C-alpha angles and dihedrals in degrees: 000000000000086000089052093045098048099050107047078056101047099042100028116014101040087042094044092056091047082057093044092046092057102040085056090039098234118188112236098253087051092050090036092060104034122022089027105048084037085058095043094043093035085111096048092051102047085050089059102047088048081047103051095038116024103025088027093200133106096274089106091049088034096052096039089054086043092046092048087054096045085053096046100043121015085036102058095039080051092054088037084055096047094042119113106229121318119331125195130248125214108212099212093069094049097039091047088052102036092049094048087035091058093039095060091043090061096052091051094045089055086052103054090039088100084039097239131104115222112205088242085050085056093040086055090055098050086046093057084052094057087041090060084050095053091045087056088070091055092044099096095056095033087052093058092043088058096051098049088048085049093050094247114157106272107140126204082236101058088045099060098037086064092052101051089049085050085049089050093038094058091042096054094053090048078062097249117166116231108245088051094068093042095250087134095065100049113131092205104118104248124263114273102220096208085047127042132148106267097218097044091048097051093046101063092034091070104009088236134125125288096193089185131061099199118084108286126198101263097228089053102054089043092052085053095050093055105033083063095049106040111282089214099159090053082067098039074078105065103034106122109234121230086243088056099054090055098063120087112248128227123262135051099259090044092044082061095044091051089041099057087042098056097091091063098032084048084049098052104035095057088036105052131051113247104271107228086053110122103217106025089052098102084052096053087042089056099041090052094054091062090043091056093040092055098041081053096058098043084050095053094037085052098042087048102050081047098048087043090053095042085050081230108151114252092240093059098044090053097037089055113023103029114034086053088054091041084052096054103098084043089057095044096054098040089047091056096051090042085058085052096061089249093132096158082055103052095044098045086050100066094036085051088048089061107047081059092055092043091042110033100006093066104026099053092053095043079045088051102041082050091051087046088045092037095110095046112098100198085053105107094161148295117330118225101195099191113095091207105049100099082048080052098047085049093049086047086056086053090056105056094043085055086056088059098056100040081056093057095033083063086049097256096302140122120231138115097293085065101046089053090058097052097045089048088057088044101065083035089066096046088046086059100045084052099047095038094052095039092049097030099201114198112223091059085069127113087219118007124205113259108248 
């Protein structure tokens, strides 16, 4: 089931958004935060759906606070670990997304605090998610605004210079000629083509921010740039195709793997349009969606008849095991723009991942279990049995504020130190979920039993 749902993510879903994107002509920060996170946490939120309506127990809730510390931790230890040298970290992006990130988790953490989820609770968590979309289409200025308070190189210079070539760029496409809008008589010198300045030049390339004066090596910068508003073509690259998952590999070990994995691959690839198919896209989008669905509630049926055998509380099962398998897609495509060198991407990625599942992951399953329960009149809200998640969404909060400091403590790059610490907080936090659930210490309760 985690082959099968990661695949039908990986090879369908995640293509079939970059299509979608592109045939609606989506900027990057728009796609970023809603069709991409929606492709990377698709697992977690099917879970929780299955979770809130069919299970009805905390796996949903278990396994979206799991999978946020398994992104925010074990994947970027993960990306530290896989990363070749030292790679530079911009602030804004992780600031933008740590401080909306932590917000959120503190609401959260206030509304399951009487362990129960009212509908306009629910309704409160969905709306700050449409408040960090709307606050993606203010990024770019906002983003400027920040680095000059901050006393980034931003010169007055480089800044006008951009707007004058947006000024020239728009009026070229309305058709203007030239000596109608005054560019003749310019007195700028004009541009030497072997030799150009590097962070001009980049800036307007990609209308992104350039955050140093001096000459600056022109992949990196790049790198930068994209790595801070999505990169997506860097990973059109490496996206496996559906033809290719149908032919048998080389090598005896891979020959097995393939080999177990050819019912599902056989499954998906007659069931589902080819995703990069332009006008088949919206069916492949839709047809994912029921695979994964599907795929979701055979993964949570099975956990919990394990875990339930195993006498293994459901919180731990989904904290540990399946948030990890949900998070895989997440970890993969973190882990290839971290080899890149596109460190702001891979971190903001898995931050971003998370404000879906906090936001949208947990909300539009609680929505739908209150529509479903809306003509019971015993029915007051959704239940959260465990007694620990709001200590869990505290300790959550913890943990991301630890990943900040590591981060400056490393002096805002991205190697293998890094990736130790994290790694180090990560199995801190599943030791105290274990220990926590298996002792069952009652202070640590929302609302302890009267003795």
């Amino acid at each position: 089931m985690v082959l099968g749902l990661n695949t039908v993510c990986d090879v369908y879903f995640a293509t079939a958004i970059d299509v979608l994107c592109d045939a609606w002509s989506l900027t990057p920060d728009v796609a970023g935060a809603t069709w991409m996170a929606a492709g990377g946490s698709a697992p977690e939120f099917f879970t929780s759906i299955v979770g809130a309506t069919v299970a009805q127990n905390d796996v949903g809730f278990g396994t979206i606070v799991g999978s946020a510390v398994f992104n925010v931790l074990f994947v970027i230890g993960l990306c530290g670990y896989v990363a070749q040298g030292n790679i530079e970290l911009t602030w804004w992006p992780l600031f933008r997304d740590c401080t909306y990130y932590i917000c959120s988790l503190a609401v959260l953490a206030s509304f399951t605090y009487n362990q129960t989820i009212a509908p306009w609770e629910a309704v409160v968590l969905f709306s700050l998610y449409v408040g960090y979309v709307s606050f993606m289409f203010i990024n770019r200025p906002l983003n400027i605004w920040a680095y000059e308070k901050t006393g980034t190189p931003l010169n007055k210079e480089l800044r006008q210079y951009v707007e004058e070539m947006k000024k020239e760029k728009a009026k070229a496409a309305a058709k203007v000629e030239p000596e109608q809008v005054g560019l003749a008589k310019t007195d700028a010198p004009e541009p030497d083509p072997d030799h150009p300045e590097p962070a001009k030049d980049n800036y307007f390339k990609e209308d992104r921010i350039v955050t140093k004066e001096e000459p600056q090596d022109v992949e990196k910068a790049e790198a930068t740039a994209d790595a801070e508003e999505g990169g997506e073509e860097d990973d059109d690259d490496d996206d496996d195709e559906p033809e290719d998952l149908m032919i048998m590999p080389e090598g005896r070990q891979d020959r097995i793997l393939w080999a177990l994995g050819l019912p599902v691959y056989v499954c998906l690839y007659y069931s589902l349009p080819r995703p990069a198919n332009p006008k088949l896209f919206m069916l492949t989008f839709a047809g994912s969606l029921v695979w994964i669905g599907f795929f979701a509630f055979l993964l949570v049926w099975w956990t919990d008849t394990v875990a339930g055998t195993a006498m293994i509380p459901t919180i731990v099962s989904s904290v540990t095991f399946l948030a990890a398998a949900t998070s895989i897609p997440d970890a993969v495509s973190s882990m290839a723009v971290a080899r890149k060198g596109q460190a702001d991407m891979a971190v903001s990625s898995s931050i971003g991942s998370n404000i879906f599942d906090i936001l949208v992951g947990l909300p539009i399953p609680w929505l739908i279990k209150c529509m479903i329960e809306a003509n019971n009149p015993e029915f007051t809200g959704v239940s959260i049995q465990s007694p620990y998640l709001m200590f869990y969404t505290c300790l959550l909060l913890g943990m991301v504020f630890g990943t900040v400091v590591s981060i400056k403590i490393c002096g805002w790059k991205l190697n293998k130190f890094l990736g130790g610490c994290m790694a180090v907080l990560y199995f801190v936090f599943i030791i105290t979920t274990v220990v926590v659930e298996l002792s069952r210490p009652t202070w640590l309760m929302t609302n302890p039993p009267l003795s």
